Short mmCIF file of C-alpha atoms and ligand atoms in Angstrom, two decimals:
data_model
loop_
_atom_site.label_atom_id
_atom_site.label_comp_id
_atom_site.label_asym_id
_atom_site.label_seq_id
_atom_site.Cartn_x
_atom_site.Cartn_y
_atom_site.Cartn_z
CA UNK A 1 0.42 -40.41 -10.36
CA UNK A 2 -1.01 -41.28 -6.97
CA UNK A 3 0.62 -38.20 -5.50
CA UNK A 4 -0.94 -35.94 -8.11
CA UNK A 5 -4.39 -37.34 -7.42
CA UNK A 6 -4.14 -36.79 -3.70
CA UNK A 7 -2.94 -33.21 -4.25
CA UNK A 8 -5.84 -32.58 -6.58
CA UNK A 9 -8.35 -33.84 -4.04
CA UNK A 10 -6.96 -31.70 -1.25
CA UNK A 11 -7.07 -28.63 -3.46
CA UNK A 12 -10.57 -29.15 -4.65
CA UNK A 13 -11.60 -29.65 -1.02
CA UNK A 14 -10.24 -26.19 -0.27
CA UNK A 15 -12.03 -24.62 -3.22
CA UNK A 16 -15.25 -26.36 -2.18
CA UNK A 17 -14.83 -25.16 1.39
CA UNK A 18 -14.45 -21.55 0.17
CA UNK A 19 -17.51 -21.83 -2.05
CA UNK A 20 -19.57 -23.22 0.85
CA UNK A 21 -18.45 -20.58 3.32
CA UNK A 22 -18.16 -17.49 1.13
CA UNK A 23 -21.27 -15.81 2.52
CA UNK A 24 -19.96 -16.12 6.07
CA UNK A 25 -16.47 -14.96 4.99
CA UNK A 26 -18.02 -11.81 3.53
CA UNK A 27 -20.16 -11.19 6.62
CA UNK A 28 -17.12 -11.52 8.87
CA UNK A 29 -15.20 -9.07 6.72
CA UNK A 30 -18.14 -6.65 6.84
CA UNK A 31 -18.04 -6.67 10.67
CA UNK A 32 -14.40 -5.71 10.58
CA UNK A 33 -14.99 -2.99 7.97
CA UNK A 34 -17.80 -1.47 10.07
CA UNK A 35 -15.23 -0.47 12.72
CA UNK A 36 -13.96 2.96 11.60
CA UNK A 37 -10.29 2.42 12.43
CA UNK A 38 -8.93 5.72 11.09
CA UNK A 39 -5.37 5.99 12.37
CA UNK A 40 -4.86 9.60 11.26
CA UNK A 41 -7.70 10.96 13.41
CA UNK A 42 -7.31 10.67 17.19
CA UNK A 43 -11.09 10.97 17.63
CA UNK A 44 -11.22 7.38 16.42
CA UNK A 45 -8.67 6.01 18.91
CA UNK A 46 -11.15 3.75 20.70
CA UNK A 47 -12.15 2.15 17.39
CA UNK A 48 -8.49 1.32 16.80
CA UNK A 49 -8.54 -0.84 19.93
CA UNK A 50 -11.82 -2.46 18.87
CA UNK A 51 -10.43 -3.25 15.42
CA UNK A 52 -7.18 -4.67 16.84
CA UNK A 53 -9.16 -6.93 19.19
CA UNK A 54 -11.42 -8.05 16.34
CA UNK A 55 -8.37 -9.05 14.26
CA UNK A 56 -6.88 -10.94 17.22
CA UNK A 57 -10.17 -12.81 17.78
CA UNK A 58 -10.40 -13.69 14.09
CA UNK A 59 -6.84 -15.08 14.18
CA UNK A 60 -7.67 -17.25 17.20
CA UNK A 61 -10.82 -18.59 15.56
CA UNK A 62 -8.94 -19.33 12.31
CA UNK A 63 -6.38 -21.44 14.15
CA UNK A 64 -3.58 -19.40 15.73
CA UNK A 65 -2.47 -21.01 18.99
CA UNK A 66 -1.07 -17.74 20.29
CA UNK A 67 -2.53 -14.31 19.66
CA UNK A 68 -1.70 -11.10 21.45
CA UNK A 69 -2.15 -7.36 21.24
CA UNK A 70 1.33 -5.91 21.52
CA UNK A 71 1.18 -2.40 22.95
CA UNK A 72 3.26 0.33 21.27
CA UNK A 73 3.64 4.06 21.82
CA UNK A 74 0.75 4.32 19.34
CA UNK A 75 -1.82 1.73 18.31
CA UNK A 76 -1.35 -1.96 19.15
CA UNK A 77 0.21 -4.49 16.81
CA UNK A 78 -1.72 -7.74 16.54
CA UNK A 79 0.54 -10.76 16.66
CA UNK A 80 -0.56 -14.34 16.04
CA UNK A 81 1.19 -17.61 15.33
CA UNK A 82 0.84 -21.31 14.82
CA UNK A 83 4.10 -23.21 14.95
CA UNK A 84 3.62 -26.83 13.92
CA UNK A 85 7.26 -27.90 13.56
CA UNK A 86 10.34 -25.71 14.08
CA UNK A 87 12.15 -27.59 11.32
CA UNK A 88 9.59 -26.45 8.75
CA UNK A 89 9.78 -22.99 7.11
CA UNK A 90 7.85 -20.05 8.55
CA UNK A 91 5.68 -17.59 6.63
CA UNK A 92 5.20 -14.17 8.24
CA UNK A 93 2.04 -12.41 7.10
CA UNK A 94 1.97 -8.61 7.38
CA UNK A 95 -1.07 -6.38 6.92
CA UNK A 96 -2.74 -3.35 8.44
CA UNK A 97 -6.09 -2.83 10.16
CA UNK A 98 -6.01 0.96 9.97
CA UNK A 99 -7.65 2.83 7.11
CA UNK A 100 -7.46 6.24 5.49
CA UNK A 101 -9.93 8.95 6.52
CA UNK A 102 -13.05 8.70 4.31
CA UNK A 103 -13.08 12.41 3.37
CA UNK A 104 -14.52 13.96 1.29
CA UNK A 105 -17.52 12.14 2.69
CA UNK A 106 -20.08 13.81 0.35
CA UNK A 107 -18.59 12.03 -2.64
CA UNK A 108 -19.45 8.55 -1.33
CA UNK A 109 -22.51 6.93 -2.93
CA UNK A 110 -23.11 4.92 0.28
CA UNK A 111 -21.69 5.54 3.79
CA UNK A 112 -17.99 4.55 3.97
CA UNK A 113 -18.31 2.27 6.98
CA UNK A 114 -21.50 0.53 5.87
CA UNK A 115 -20.22 -2.03 3.37
CA UNK A 116 -22.46 -2.82 0.42
CA UNK A 117 -21.96 -5.09 -2.58
CA UNK A 118 -22.60 -3.50 -5.99
CA UNK A 119 -21.46 -4.47 -9.48
CA UNK A 120 -19.12 -2.39 -11.66
CA UNK A 121 -17.77 -2.78 -15.20
CA UNK A 122 -14.63 -4.55 -14.01
CA UNK A 123 -16.38 -6.37 -11.16
CA UNK A 124 -19.44 -8.03 -12.70
CA UNK A 125 -19.51 -10.48 -9.75
CA UNK A 126 -19.88 -7.53 -7.40
CA UNK A 127 -17.54 -5.46 -5.28
CA UNK A 128 -17.58 -4.51 -1.61
CA UNK A 129 -17.87 -0.72 -1.33
CA UNK A 130 -16.40 0.65 1.89
CA UNK A 131 -13.33 2.39 3.31
CA UNK A 132 -10.69 -0.30 3.88
CA UNK A 133 -12.46 -2.86 1.67
CA UNK A 134 -9.31 -3.17 -0.45
CA UNK A 135 -6.71 -1.22 1.57
CA UNK A 136 -6.18 -3.25 3.59
CA UNK A 137 -8.90 -4.95 5.60
CA UNK A 138 -10.26 -7.02 2.72
CA UNK A 139 -6.81 -8.11 1.58
CA UNK A 140 -5.50 -8.71 5.10
CA UNK A 141 -8.62 -10.71 5.99
CA UNK A 142 -8.02 -13.05 3.01
CA UNK A 143 -4.96 -14.32 4.90
CA UNK A 144 -6.94 -15.02 8.06
CA UNK A 145 -9.56 -16.92 6.07
CA UNK A 146 -6.83 -18.73 4.11
CA UNK A 147 -5.51 -19.97 7.45
CA UNK A 148 -8.98 -21.24 8.31
CA UNK A 149 -9.27 -22.92 4.92
CA UNK A 150 -5.96 -24.74 5.42
CA UNK A 151 -6.73 -25.68 9.01
CA UNK A 152 -10.14 -27.11 8.10
CA UNK A 153 -8.71 -29.04 5.14
CA UNK A 154 -5.72 -31.00 6.34
CA UNK A 155 -3.79 -28.29 8.21
CA UNK A 156 -1.08 -25.77 7.36
CA UNK A 157 2.02 -27.19 5.61
CA UNK A 158 4.46 -24.93 7.49
CA UNK A 159 4.58 -22.50 10.40
CA UNK A 160 2.79 -19.20 10.22
CA UNK A 161 3.10 -15.87 12.02
CA UNK A 162 0.90 -12.81 11.65
CA UNK A 163 1.83 -9.21 12.33
CA UNK A 164 -1.04 -6.81 11.66
CA UNK A 165 -0.38 -3.17 12.49
CA UNK A 166 -2.60 -0.13 13.01
CA UNK A 167 -0.36 2.68 11.80
CA UNK A 168 0.52 1.88 8.19
CA UNK A 169 -1.43 4.82 6.80
CA UNK A 170 0.42 7.23 9.09
CA UNK A 171 3.97 6.01 8.50
CA UNK A 172 4.44 2.85 10.65
CA UNK A 173 6.63 4.72 13.17
CA UNK A 174 6.07 2.31 16.05
CA UNK A 175 6.25 -0.80 13.91
CA UNK A 176 9.87 0.00 13.19
CA UNK A 177 10.73 -0.11 16.92
CA UNK A 178 8.65 -3.27 17.37
CA UNK A 179 10.44 -5.06 14.53
CA UNK A 180 13.89 -4.00 15.71
CA UNK A 181 13.14 -5.19 19.26
CA UNK A 182 11.52 -8.49 18.28
CA UNK A 183 13.70 -9.99 15.57
CA UNK A 184 13.65 -13.46 17.22
CA UNK A 185 9.91 -13.51 17.68
CA UNK A 186 9.42 -12.44 14.07
CA UNK A 187 12.07 -14.78 12.58
CA UNK A 188 10.77 -16.15 9.28
CA UNK A 189 11.71 -17.53 5.88
CA UNK A 190 9.48 -15.30 3.82
CA UNK A 191 7.15 -12.35 4.39
CA UNK A 192 3.80 -12.41 2.65
CA UNK A 193 1.77 -9.25 2.07
CA UNK A 194 -1.46 -8.52 0.22
CA UNK A 195 -1.56 -4.72 0.20
CA UNK A 196 -0.92 -3.93 -3.47
CA UNK A 197 -2.69 -4.55 -6.75
CA UNK A 198 -2.73 -6.71 -9.86
CA UNK A 199 -3.18 -5.75 -13.52
CA UNK A 200 -6.68 -7.13 -14.15
CA UNK A 201 -8.84 -10.01 -13.00
CA UNK A 202 -7.75 -12.03 -16.04
CA UNK A 203 -4.14 -10.74 -16.02
CA UNK A 204 -2.62 -11.78 -12.68
CA UNK A 205 0.54 -9.99 -11.63
CA UNK A 206 2.83 -9.86 -8.63
CA UNK A 207 4.39 -6.65 -7.35
CA UNK A 208 8.19 -6.81 -7.54
CA UNK A 209 8.90 -3.23 -6.52
CA UNK A 210 7.59 -0.41 -4.37
CA UNK A 211 8.63 3.21 -4.31
CA UNK A 212 10.06 4.90 -1.24
CA UNK A 213 8.85 8.17 0.17
CA UNK A 214 9.85 11.51 1.61
CA UNK A 215 6.97 13.53 2.96
CA UNK A 216 7.29 17.13 4.12
CA UNK A 217 5.07 19.98 5.20
CA UNK A 218 6.04 23.56 4.36
CA UNK A 219 4.94 26.79 5.97
CA UNK A 220 5.55 30.23 4.46
CA UNK A 221 5.17 33.23 6.76
CA UNK A 222 4.97 36.79 5.48
CA UNK A 223 3.66 39.70 7.56
CA UNK A 224 2.93 39.05 11.22
CA UNK A 225 -0.86 39.26 10.73
CA UNK A 226 -3.47 38.99 8.01
CA UNK A 227 -3.65 42.26 6.08
CA UNK A 228 -6.21 44.22 4.07
CA UNK A 229 -5.29 43.36 0.47
CA UNK A 230 -6.06 46.88 -0.68
CA UNK A 231 -4.07 48.72 1.97
CA UNK A 232 -1.05 46.43 1.75
CA UNK A 233 -1.48 44.55 -1.57
CA UNK A 234 1.45 45.07 -3.92
CA UNK A 235 3.74 46.32 -1.18
CA UNK A 236 4.50 43.13 0.77
CA UNK A 237 5.16 39.51 -0.15
CA UNK A 238 1.90 37.55 -0.22
CA UNK A 239 2.74 34.12 1.29
CA UNK A 240 0.23 32.32 -0.95
CA UNK A 241 1.60 33.97 -4.12
CA UNK A 242 5.13 33.12 -3.01
CA UNK A 243 4.31 29.53 -2.03
CA UNK A 244 2.66 28.76 -5.37
CA UNK A 245 5.59 30.30 -7.24
CA UNK A 246 8.08 28.25 -5.21
CA UNK A 247 6.08 25.05 -5.71
CA UNK A 248 5.77 25.69 -9.44
CA UNK A 249 9.53 26.06 -9.70
CA UNK A 250 10.07 22.54 -8.36
CA UNK A 251 9.50 21.09 -11.87
CA UNK A 252 11.17 22.19 -15.10
CA UNK A 253 9.72 22.30 -18.63
CA UNK A 254 10.39 18.56 -19.03
CA UNK A 255 8.56 17.82 -15.80
CA UNK A 256 11.74 16.88 -14.04
CA UNK A 257 12.24 17.77 -10.41
CA UNK A 258 14.59 20.76 -10.07
CA UNK A 259 15.99 20.05 -6.60
CA UNK A 260 19.78 19.85 -7.06
CA UNK A 261 21.01 16.26 -6.50
CA UNK A 262 17.49 14.78 -6.63
CA UNK A 263 18.36 12.36 -9.45
CA UNK A 264 21.97 11.68 -8.42
CA UNK A 265 21.45 8.15 -7.09
CA UNK A 266 18.46 7.17 -9.21
CA UNK A 267 18.82 3.70 -10.66
CA UNK A 268 18.78 4.05 -14.45
CA UNK A 269 17.46 0.94 -16.14
CA UNK A 270 19.15 -0.34 -19.30
CA UNK A 271 17.26 -0.68 -22.55
CA UNK A 272 16.66 -4.42 -22.07
CA UNK A 273 15.07 -3.78 -18.70
CA UNK A 274 13.03 -0.89 -20.08
CA UNK A 275 11.90 -3.05 -22.98
CA UNK A 276 10.21 -5.39 -20.50
CA UNK A 277 7.82 -2.63 -19.50
CA UNK A 278 6.50 -2.65 -23.06
CA UNK A 279 5.39 -6.28 -22.51
CA UNK A 280 3.03 -5.25 -19.71
CA UNK A 281 -0.52 -5.07 -21.06
CA UNK A 282 -1.49 -1.40 -20.84
CA UNK A 283 -3.92 0.73 -22.82
CA UNK A 284 -3.19 4.44 -22.64
CA UNK A 285 -6.62 5.13 -24.07
CA UNK A 286 -8.42 3.15 -21.35
CA UNK A 287 -6.22 4.77 -18.74
CA UNK A 288 -7.13 8.26 -19.92
CA UNK A 289 -10.80 7.42 -20.35
CA UNK A 290 -11.07 5.97 -16.86
CA UNK A 291 -9.79 9.27 -15.45
CA UNK A 292 -11.64 11.55 -17.90
CA UNK A 293 -8.39 13.18 -18.98
CA UNK A 294 -7.47 14.14 -22.51
CA UNK A 295 -3.82 13.33 -22.04
CA UNK A 296 -1.35 11.97 -19.53
CA UNK A 297 1.35 14.26 -18.16
CA UNK A 298 4.79 13.55 -16.75
CA UNK A 299 8.55 13.34 -17.07
CA UNK A 300 9.79 13.64 -20.63
CA UNK A 301 11.37 10.53 -22.09
CA UNK A 302 9.46 7.98 -20.05
CA UNK A 303 6.27 6.00 -20.64
CA UNK A 304 3.28 6.19 -18.31
CA UNK A 305 4.14 2.80 -16.79
CA UNK A 306 7.69 3.99 -16.14
CA UNK A 307 6.57 7.33 -14.75
CA UNK A 308 4.40 5.63 -12.16
CA UNK A 309 6.81 2.92 -11.06
CA UNK A 310 10.53 3.37 -11.71
CA UNK A 311 10.80 7.17 -11.75
CA UNK A 312 10.88 9.43 -8.71
CA UNK A 313 8.24 12.14 -8.38
CA UNK A 314 7.25 15.22 -6.41
CA UNK A 315 3.60 16.03 -5.76
CA UNK A 316 1.68 18.56 -3.71
CA UNK A 317 -0.92 16.64 -1.70
CA UNK A 318 -2.62 19.65 -0.18
CA UNK A 319 -2.19 23.42 -0.19
CA UNK A 320 -4.01 25.96 1.92
CA UNK A 321 -4.07 29.43 3.36
CA UNK A 322 -6.14 32.61 3.31
CA UNK A 323 -9.88 32.89 2.94
CA UNK A 324 -11.79 29.93 1.50
CA UNK A 325 -15.23 30.62 2.96
CA UNK A 326 -18.33 31.81 1.11
CA UNK A 327 -18.16 34.98 -0.92
CA UNK A 328 -15.10 37.19 -1.16
CA UNK A 329 -12.89 38.49 1.61
CA UNK A 330 -10.09 40.84 0.65
CA UNK A 331 -7.10 39.65 2.60
CA UNK A 332 -3.41 38.87 2.40
CA UNK A 333 -2.92 35.93 4.70
CA UNK A 334 0.02 35.89 7.08
CA UNK A 335 0.76 32.23 6.30
CA UNK A 336 0.46 29.64 3.53
CA UNK A 337 1.02 25.89 3.75
CA UNK A 338 1.51 22.81 1.60
CA UNK A 339 2.04 19.09 2.10
CA UNK A 340 4.45 17.61 -0.40
CA UNK A 341 5.33 13.98 -1.09
CA UNK A 342 8.24 12.65 -3.08
CA UNK A 343 8.10 9.06 -4.33
CA UNK A 344 11.56 7.56 -4.41
CA UNK A 345 13.17 4.74 -6.34
CA UNK A 346 15.94 2.28 -5.42
CA UNK A 347 19.20 3.87 -4.16
CA UNK A 348 17.59 7.22 -3.35
CA UNK A 349 17.74 7.52 0.44
CA UNK A 350 14.70 9.09 2.02
CA UNK A 351 16.73 10.98 4.63
CA UNK A 352 19.05 12.42 1.98
CA UNK A 353 16.20 13.49 -0.30
CA UNK A 354 14.32 15.14 2.56
CA UNK A 355 17.47 17.11 3.42
CA UNK A 356 17.98 18.11 -0.23
CA UNK A 357 14.39 19.32 -0.37
CA UNK A 358 14.71 21.36 2.81
CA UNK A 359 17.93 23.07 1.77
CA UNK A 360 16.59 23.84 -1.70
CA UNK A 361 13.19 25.07 -0.59
CA UNK A 362 14.69 27.43 1.97
CA UNK A 363 17.20 28.69 -0.59
CA UNK A 364 14.57 29.68 -3.18
CA UNK A 365 12.47 31.78 -0.80
CA UNK A 366 12.65 35.52 -1.54
CA UNK A 367 13.34 38.11 1.12
CA UNK A 368 10.15 39.12 2.87
CA UNK A 369 9.01 35.64 3.87
CA UNK A 370 10.34 32.95 6.17
CA UNK A 371 10.14 29.23 5.41
CA UNK A 372 9.63 26.33 7.78
CA UNK A 373 9.92 22.76 6.49
CA UNK A 374 8.77 19.93 8.75
CA UNK A 375 9.60 16.39 7.66
CA UNK A 376 6.87 13.76 8.11
CA UNK A 377 7.40 10.07 7.51
CA UNK A 378 9.80 8.55 5.05
CA UNK A 379 10.77 5.14 3.77
CA UNK A 380 12.95 3.37 1.25
CA UNK A 381 12.00 1.73 -2.03
CA UNK A 382 11.97 -2.05 -2.47
CA UNK A 383 12.77 -4.42 -5.34
CA UNK A 384 12.80 -8.20 -5.63
CA UNK A 385 13.92 -10.45 -8.43
CA UNK A 386 11.41 -12.65 -10.20
CA UNK A 387 13.96 -15.52 -10.40
CA UNK A 388 13.98 -15.92 -6.62
CA UNK A 389 12.37 -18.87 -4.89
CA UNK A 390 9.80 -16.57 -3.25
CA UNK A 391 8.48 -15.24 -6.54
CA UNK A 392 8.59 -18.67 -8.15
CA UNK A 393 6.52 -20.24 -5.37
CA UNK A 394 3.96 -17.46 -5.70
CA UNK A 395 3.96 -17.84 -9.46
CA UNK A 396 3.07 -21.55 -9.15
CA UNK A 397 0.22 -20.66 -6.82
CA UNK A 398 -1.28 -18.24 -9.37
CA UNK A 399 -0.91 -20.81 -12.15
CA UNK A 400 -3.12 -23.16 -10.14
CA UNK A 401 -5.88 -20.67 -9.42
CA UNK A 402 -5.77 -18.31 -12.42
CA UNK A 403 -4.59 -20.83 -14.98
CA UNK A 404 -1.71 -18.55 -16.02
CA UNK A 405 1.58 -17.25 -14.67
CA UNK A 406 1.58 -13.81 -13.04
CA UNK A 407 3.48 -10.94 -14.67
CA UNK A 408 6.09 -9.23 -12.47
CA UNK A 409 5.19 -5.55 -12.13
CA UNK A 410 6.84 -2.74 -10.21
CA UNK A 411 4.29 -0.68 -8.34
CA UNK A 412 4.29 3.05 -7.66
CA UNK A 413 2.87 2.99 -4.14
CA UNK A 414 4.86 2.64 -0.95
CA UNK A 415 4.90 0.25 1.97
CA UNK A 416 7.96 1.68 3.73
CA UNK A 417 8.19 -1.14 6.22
CA UNK A 418 9.05 -3.68 3.50
CA UNK A 419 12.60 -2.36 3.03
CA UNK A 420 13.02 -2.36 6.79
CA UNK A 421 11.87 -6.00 6.99
CA UNK A 422 14.59 -6.98 4.57
CA UNK A 423 17.20 -5.07 6.56
CA UNK A 424 16.21 -6.30 10.03
CA UNK A 425 14.73 -9.76 9.41
CA UNK A 426 16.88 -10.68 6.40
CA UNK A 427 14.00 -12.07 4.43
CA UNK A 428 12.34 -11.30 1.15
CA UNK A 429 8.78 -10.08 0.86
CA UNK A 430 6.29 -11.45 -1.64
CA UNK A 431 3.65 -8.88 -2.55
CA UNK A 432 0.60 -10.87 -3.59
CA UNK A 433 -1.84 -8.02 -4.16
CA UNK A 434 -5.36 -8.70 -5.40
CA UNK A 435 -6.67 -5.13 -5.72
CA UNK A 436 -7.15 -3.26 -9.00
CA UNK A 437 -6.00 0.31 -9.71
CA UNK A 438 -9.65 1.17 -10.32
CA UNK A 439 -10.64 0.06 -6.80
CA UNK A 440 -10.27 3.68 -5.65
CA UNK A 441 -8.15 3.09 -2.55
CA UNK A 442 -7.77 6.27 -0.46
CA UNK A 443 -10.63 7.79 -2.54
CA UNK A 444 -14.38 8.00 -2.12
CA UNK A 445 -16.18 4.77 -3.09
CA UNK A 446 -13.22 2.50 -2.40
CA UNK A 447 -14.15 -1.07 -3.24
CA UNK A 448 -12.76 -4.60 -3.55
CA UNK A 449 -14.04 -7.26 -5.92
CA UNK A 450 -15.78 -10.28 -4.40
CA UNK A 451 -13.98 -12.32 -7.06
CA UNK A 452 -10.64 -10.87 -5.90
CA UNK A 453 -11.39 -11.53 -2.23
CA UNK A 454 -12.29 -15.17 -2.85
CA UNK A 455 -9.50 -15.73 -5.39
CA UNK A 456 -7.02 -14.40 -2.86
CA UNK A 457 -8.25 -16.80 -0.19
CA UNK A 458 -7.91 -19.64 -2.71
CA UNK A 459 -4.44 -18.67 -3.98
CA UNK A 460 -2.72 -18.10 -0.61
CA UNK A 461 -2.78 -21.77 0.56
CA UNK A 462 -1.12 -22.77 -2.74
CA UNK A 463 1.69 -20.36 -1.95
CA UNK A 464 2.22 -21.99 1.46
CA UNK A 465 2.32 -25.40 -0.19
CA UNK A 466 4.74 -24.48 -2.98
CA UNK A 467 6.95 -22.35 -0.78
CA UNK A 468 7.29 -25.16 1.77
CA UNK A 469 8.19 -27.73 -0.89
CA UNK A 470 10.62 -25.45 -2.72
CA UNK A 471 12.23 -24.16 0.46
CA UNK A 472 12.83 -27.67 1.77
CA UNK A 473 14.25 -28.79 -1.58
CA UNK A 474 16.67 -25.84 -1.49
CA UNK A 475 18.03 -26.63 2.00
N1 BES B 1 -1.49 -0.35 0.34
C1 BES B 1 -0.94 0.94 0.14
C2 BES B 1 0.28 0.94 -0.77
C3 BES B 1 0.11 0.44 -2.17
C4 BES B 1 -1.12 0.39 -2.80
C5 BES B 1 1.23 0.04 -2.85
C6 BES B 1 -1.22 -0.07 -4.10
C7 BES B 1 1.13 -0.40 -4.15
C8 BES B 1 -0.10 -0.47 -4.77
C9 BES B 1 -0.58 1.53 1.50
O1 BES B 1 -1.61 1.36 2.44
C10 BES B 1 -0.39 3.00 1.36
O2 BES B 1 -1.34 3.69 1.11
N2 BES B 1 0.83 3.48 1.51
C11 BES B 1 1.11 4.88 1.52
C12 BES B 1 2.41 5.16 2.20
C13 BES B 1 2.30 5.43 3.66
C14 BES B 1 3.64 5.82 4.22
C15 BES B 1 1.26 6.44 4.03
C16 BES B 1 1.24 5.39 0.10
O3 BES B 1 1.68 4.67 -0.80
O4 BES B 1 0.88 6.54 -0.10
MN1 MN B 2 -2.31 -0.53 2.45
MN1 MN B 3 -3.14 2.92 2.03
#
């Protein structure tokens, strides 16, 4: 009984501390958000350094005894740690300080790097509107503030390491090298990431799967120069006509991908596993209404939840060529381009799928054009089991702060580095995401609920506590 009372007092002290300091927490996050750390655009390179330094400073202030900017061939990785006792378990927190480009900028209601709190239907307590508010500055910053909360209220119960990178949105190429070269430095018992979502503010969930990715760019070349579409039209292959025809052929009438071998390794779930997806609260009507679409669209034989989590996909992300200026110009462009992403599921290897795509795409091109396929980044899918100690510790944390157990949900997005962590560091990753699908990450008017930000800060210390206890009991 005595033990329970002491625990209760410590916890309420943390909640009180968050309540007292929430205004400052938000202001500190705003300062970080104001730095436009766009990794995809080299014009913003100096801001990447500023953002990395700001994260390092925040880690030091929160309580890390060692913080450093680790140089890479690209943008620096911020490392921080506080080791209190080598015999205790170690949590490694991963996040990213880079953000997506804000384009199209005209569609933002307020400037993307000037955070503002406004209410929405699902965020009556207010949401922070800004690029990176949810993905991932707001979610990453919860972990820095959670460290402060623990340090100011009795101290951390185990060791902690932070690894915050600046190239997640462009494929984490240099992080891979860093992880492979620093396995001792990064040694840990569990990896903790908040860079995903949850079902709703009153339906907590934990991400138990991520899709992998193959990303390619294609270039179709026809005649050696742009041509008058009257003088040459009808007599030569028009690269844009050909490209769209080739792209259209990549799906069949059941919306399945037509690349030979694409589904060969795909993990097929049994009916018991598929039945579990029906338990996940989901309203097709709300989903359609939120997107202003009359109907969903996708692979025959699978539900919307399945289509966006356990099934592989192929999507054009951008397509261009020819004249797109004002008015009409009569021209057959010499070249046409597209960027294509394929989301992969467990057992599909990114390298294999990229190769299958390349071979197929080249093979379907008619005479009269040439095809160039350039692979971009790739990554493998990830799955974890909800019976594991990592999930169970997280589940207990949510029970304390949300009053109910989180639902395990497989997500459709990708964090390619997670599969690599498992391979190189031999530890499991817990994906404690606090964003909502409606938070518009990567889109104009991205936002992150103030409730979600504060709830995250409150829930994280409970994970440290439960993980430490459960890990020690299991040794
Ligand atoms: N945080 C996202 C991934 C995410 C979001 C996963 C929501 C699950 C739910 C991450 O920053 C991201 O955008 N990843 C990219 C992949 C990367 C290789 C560019 C993605 O999923 O498109
Ligand atoms: Mn992210
Ligand atoms: Mn992202």
